[in-house]
């Protein structure tokens, strides 16, 4: 059992703020993903939880007990990093066994524990190999097995898939998801990859420059991004964002006129997702020359340019047109997200 409470934790180096006012309770057995661009404070947050970095503000509690002053080795956490950090001279078996030896776990239990952990990550046939004789994916699985082997209360994983090629990332991601279901241990997982975050998380925390932007389930965050930054970070492609003026419930920008919006007059950033719009015969709310078209296999992505921004819509896979030909795009007002043009905060719908 491990519920983690982060009470307004922060990290400063001199005047530089790495993490600011991070306040969140992570439920027992929750899979929480910290997501954000490089440098936004994800690793620092995780290192504070592990005890590898002192929090300069706030309290960290595990099951109600304050752990700020507890040594990393006394916090019952296991970390998996982007670099596997395996011992090159030890074979897979001994690498996985290592944490048990260090922690003085009863040696008569080692073999069973190592075999169970290695079976979970499908390494049973590689126990005699040295790390140099393994692929990147296999090495990362050794690192996972080494984290699993001593059954910690908390898993911390920092971009564990970044060194793997695209195909292996997908299969290892699936394995981590399955493993986390099986282990049911509180997990905090760091990534800059929104697809990883959306596929793995019970809840996602999106950070920007040390500040939490939104906390929610993947569905919450996808359906109701709290601000334009989150909207631009989640989804593939990212949400279309267009700047324009609202007057009497109608949004206008060059090539765009969308009525039926329920917000006060003023400058607005309007967003909608490629999959929430359609190519129309004519009479759509956006009429603009085609900038580019991309065949995706199951659909054709049609893009136009509006005020310098690329706006994409998913059309039928058989859709054909020429670049510079005018395309009409229909967007229902209820599919539009509206953000304050200055602060980026969500307004209205
Ligand atoms: N020891 C340090 N001293 C000063 N600044 C640091 C230190 N470690 C990290 N930072 C800064 O803190 C910010 C957050 O870093 P980090 O948590 O590693 O980001 P992320 O993991 O999201 O990429 C970055 O701007 C980074 O340069
Ligand atoms: Mg990092």
JSON list of C-alpha atoms and ligand atoms in Angstrom, two decimals, residues 13 16 18 37-44, ligand 1:
[
{"chain": "A", "resi": 13, "resn": "UNK", "atom": "CA", "xyz": [18.39, 26.37, -7.36]},
{"chain": "A", "resi": 16, "resn": "UNK", "atom": "CA", "xyz": [15.82, 29.42, -10.69]},
{"chain": "A", "resi": 18, "resn": "UNK", "atom": "CA", "xyz": [12.73, 23.99, -11.38]},
{"chain": "A", "resi": 37, "resn": "UNK", "atom": "CA", "xyz": [8.38, 19.14, -22.86]},
{"chain": "A", "resi": 38, "resn": "UNK", "atom": "CA", "xyz": [12.04, 18.74, -22.00]},
{"chain": "A", "resi": 39, "resn": "UNK", "atom": "CA", "xyz": [13.10, 20.88, -19.04]},
{"chain": "A", "resi": 40, "resn": "UNK", "atom": "CA", "xyz": [9.62, 21.29, -17.53]},
{"chain": "A", "resi": 41, "resn": "UNK", "atom": "CA", "xyz": [10.59, 19.64, -14.22]},
{"chain": "A", "resi": 42, "resn": "UNK", "atom": "CA", "xyz": [9.45, 16.03, -14.60]},
{"chain": "A", "resi": 43, "resn": "UNK", "atom": "CA", "xyz": [12.70, 14.36, -13.59]},
{"chain": "A", "resi": 44, "resn": "UNK", "atom": "CA", "xyz": [13.21, 16.80, -10.74]},
{"chain": "B", "resi": 1, "resn": "LIG", "atom": "N1", "xyz": [21.18, 20.53, -10.54]},
{"chain": "B", "resi": 1, "resn": "LIG", "atom": "C1", "xyz": [20.55, 21.49, -11.21]},
{"chain": "B", "resi": 1, "resn": "LIG", "atom": "N2", "xyz": [20.89, 22.78, -11.07]},
{"chain": "B", "resi": 1, "resn": "LIG", "atom": "C2", "xyz": [20.24, 23.77, -11.74]},
{"chain": "B", "resi": 1, "resn": "LIG", "atom": "N3", "xyz": [19.20, 23.55, -12.59]},
{"chain": "B", "resi": 1, "resn": "LIG", "atom": "C3", "xyz": [18.82, 22.28, -12.76]},
{"chain": "B", "resi": 1, "resn": "LIG", "atom": "C4", "xyz": [19.46, 21.19, -12.10]},
{"chain": "B", "resi": 1, "resn": "LIG", "atom": "N4", "xyz": [18.82, 20.04, -12.48]},
{"chain": "B", "resi": 1, "resn": "LIG", "atom": "C5", "xyz": [17.86, 20.42, -13.35]},
{"chain": "B", "resi": 1, "resn": "LIG", "atom": "N5", "xyz": [17.85, 21.75, -13.53]},
{"chain": "B", "resi": 1, "resn": "LIG", "atom": "C6", "xyz": [16.92, 22.52, -14.37]},
{"chain": "B", "resi": 1, "resn": "LIG", "atom": "O1", "xyz": [15.61, 22.33, -13.92]},
{"chain": "B", "resi": 1, "resn": "LIG", "atom": "C7", "xyz": [14.70, 22.27, -15.00]},
{"chain": "B", "resi": 1, "resn": "LIG", "atom": "C8", "xyz": [13.91, 21.00, -14.94]},
{"chain": "B", "resi": 1, "resn": "LIG", "atom": "O2", "xyz": [14.78, 19.91, -15.22]},
{"chain": "B", "resi": 1, "resn": "LIG", "atom": "P1", "xyz": [14.25, 18.42, -15.33]},
{"chain": "B", "resi": 1, "resn": "LIG", "atom": "O3", "xyz": [13.43, 18.11, -14.13]},
{"chain": "B", "resi": 1, "resn": "LIG", "atom": "O4", "xyz": [15.42, 17.54, -15.59]},
{"chain": "B", "resi": 1, "resn": "LIG", "atom": "O5", "xyz": [13.32, 18.48, -16.61]},
{"chain": "B", "resi": 1, "resn": "LIG", "atom": "P2", "xyz": [12.62, 17.32, -17.46]},
{"chain": "B", "resi": 1, "resn": "LIG", "atom": "O6", "xyz": [12.88, 16.02, -16.78]},
{"chain": "B", "resi": 1, "resn": "LIG", "atom": "O7", "xyz": [11.17, 17.70, -17.48]},
{"chain": "B", "resi": 1, "resn": "LIG", "atom": "O8", "xyz": [13.22, 17.39, -18.82]},
{"chain": "B", "resi": 1, "resn": "LIG", "atom": "C9", "xyz": [15.54, 22.41, -16.25]},
{"chain": "B", "resi": 1, "resn": "LIG", "atom": "O9", "xyz": [15.48, 23.73, -16.70]},
{"chain": "B", "resi": 1, "resn": "LIG", "atom": "C10", "xyz": [16.93, 22.05, -15.80]},
{"chain": "B", "resi": 1, "resn": "LIG", "atom": "O10", "xyz": [17.91, 22.69, -16.57]}
]
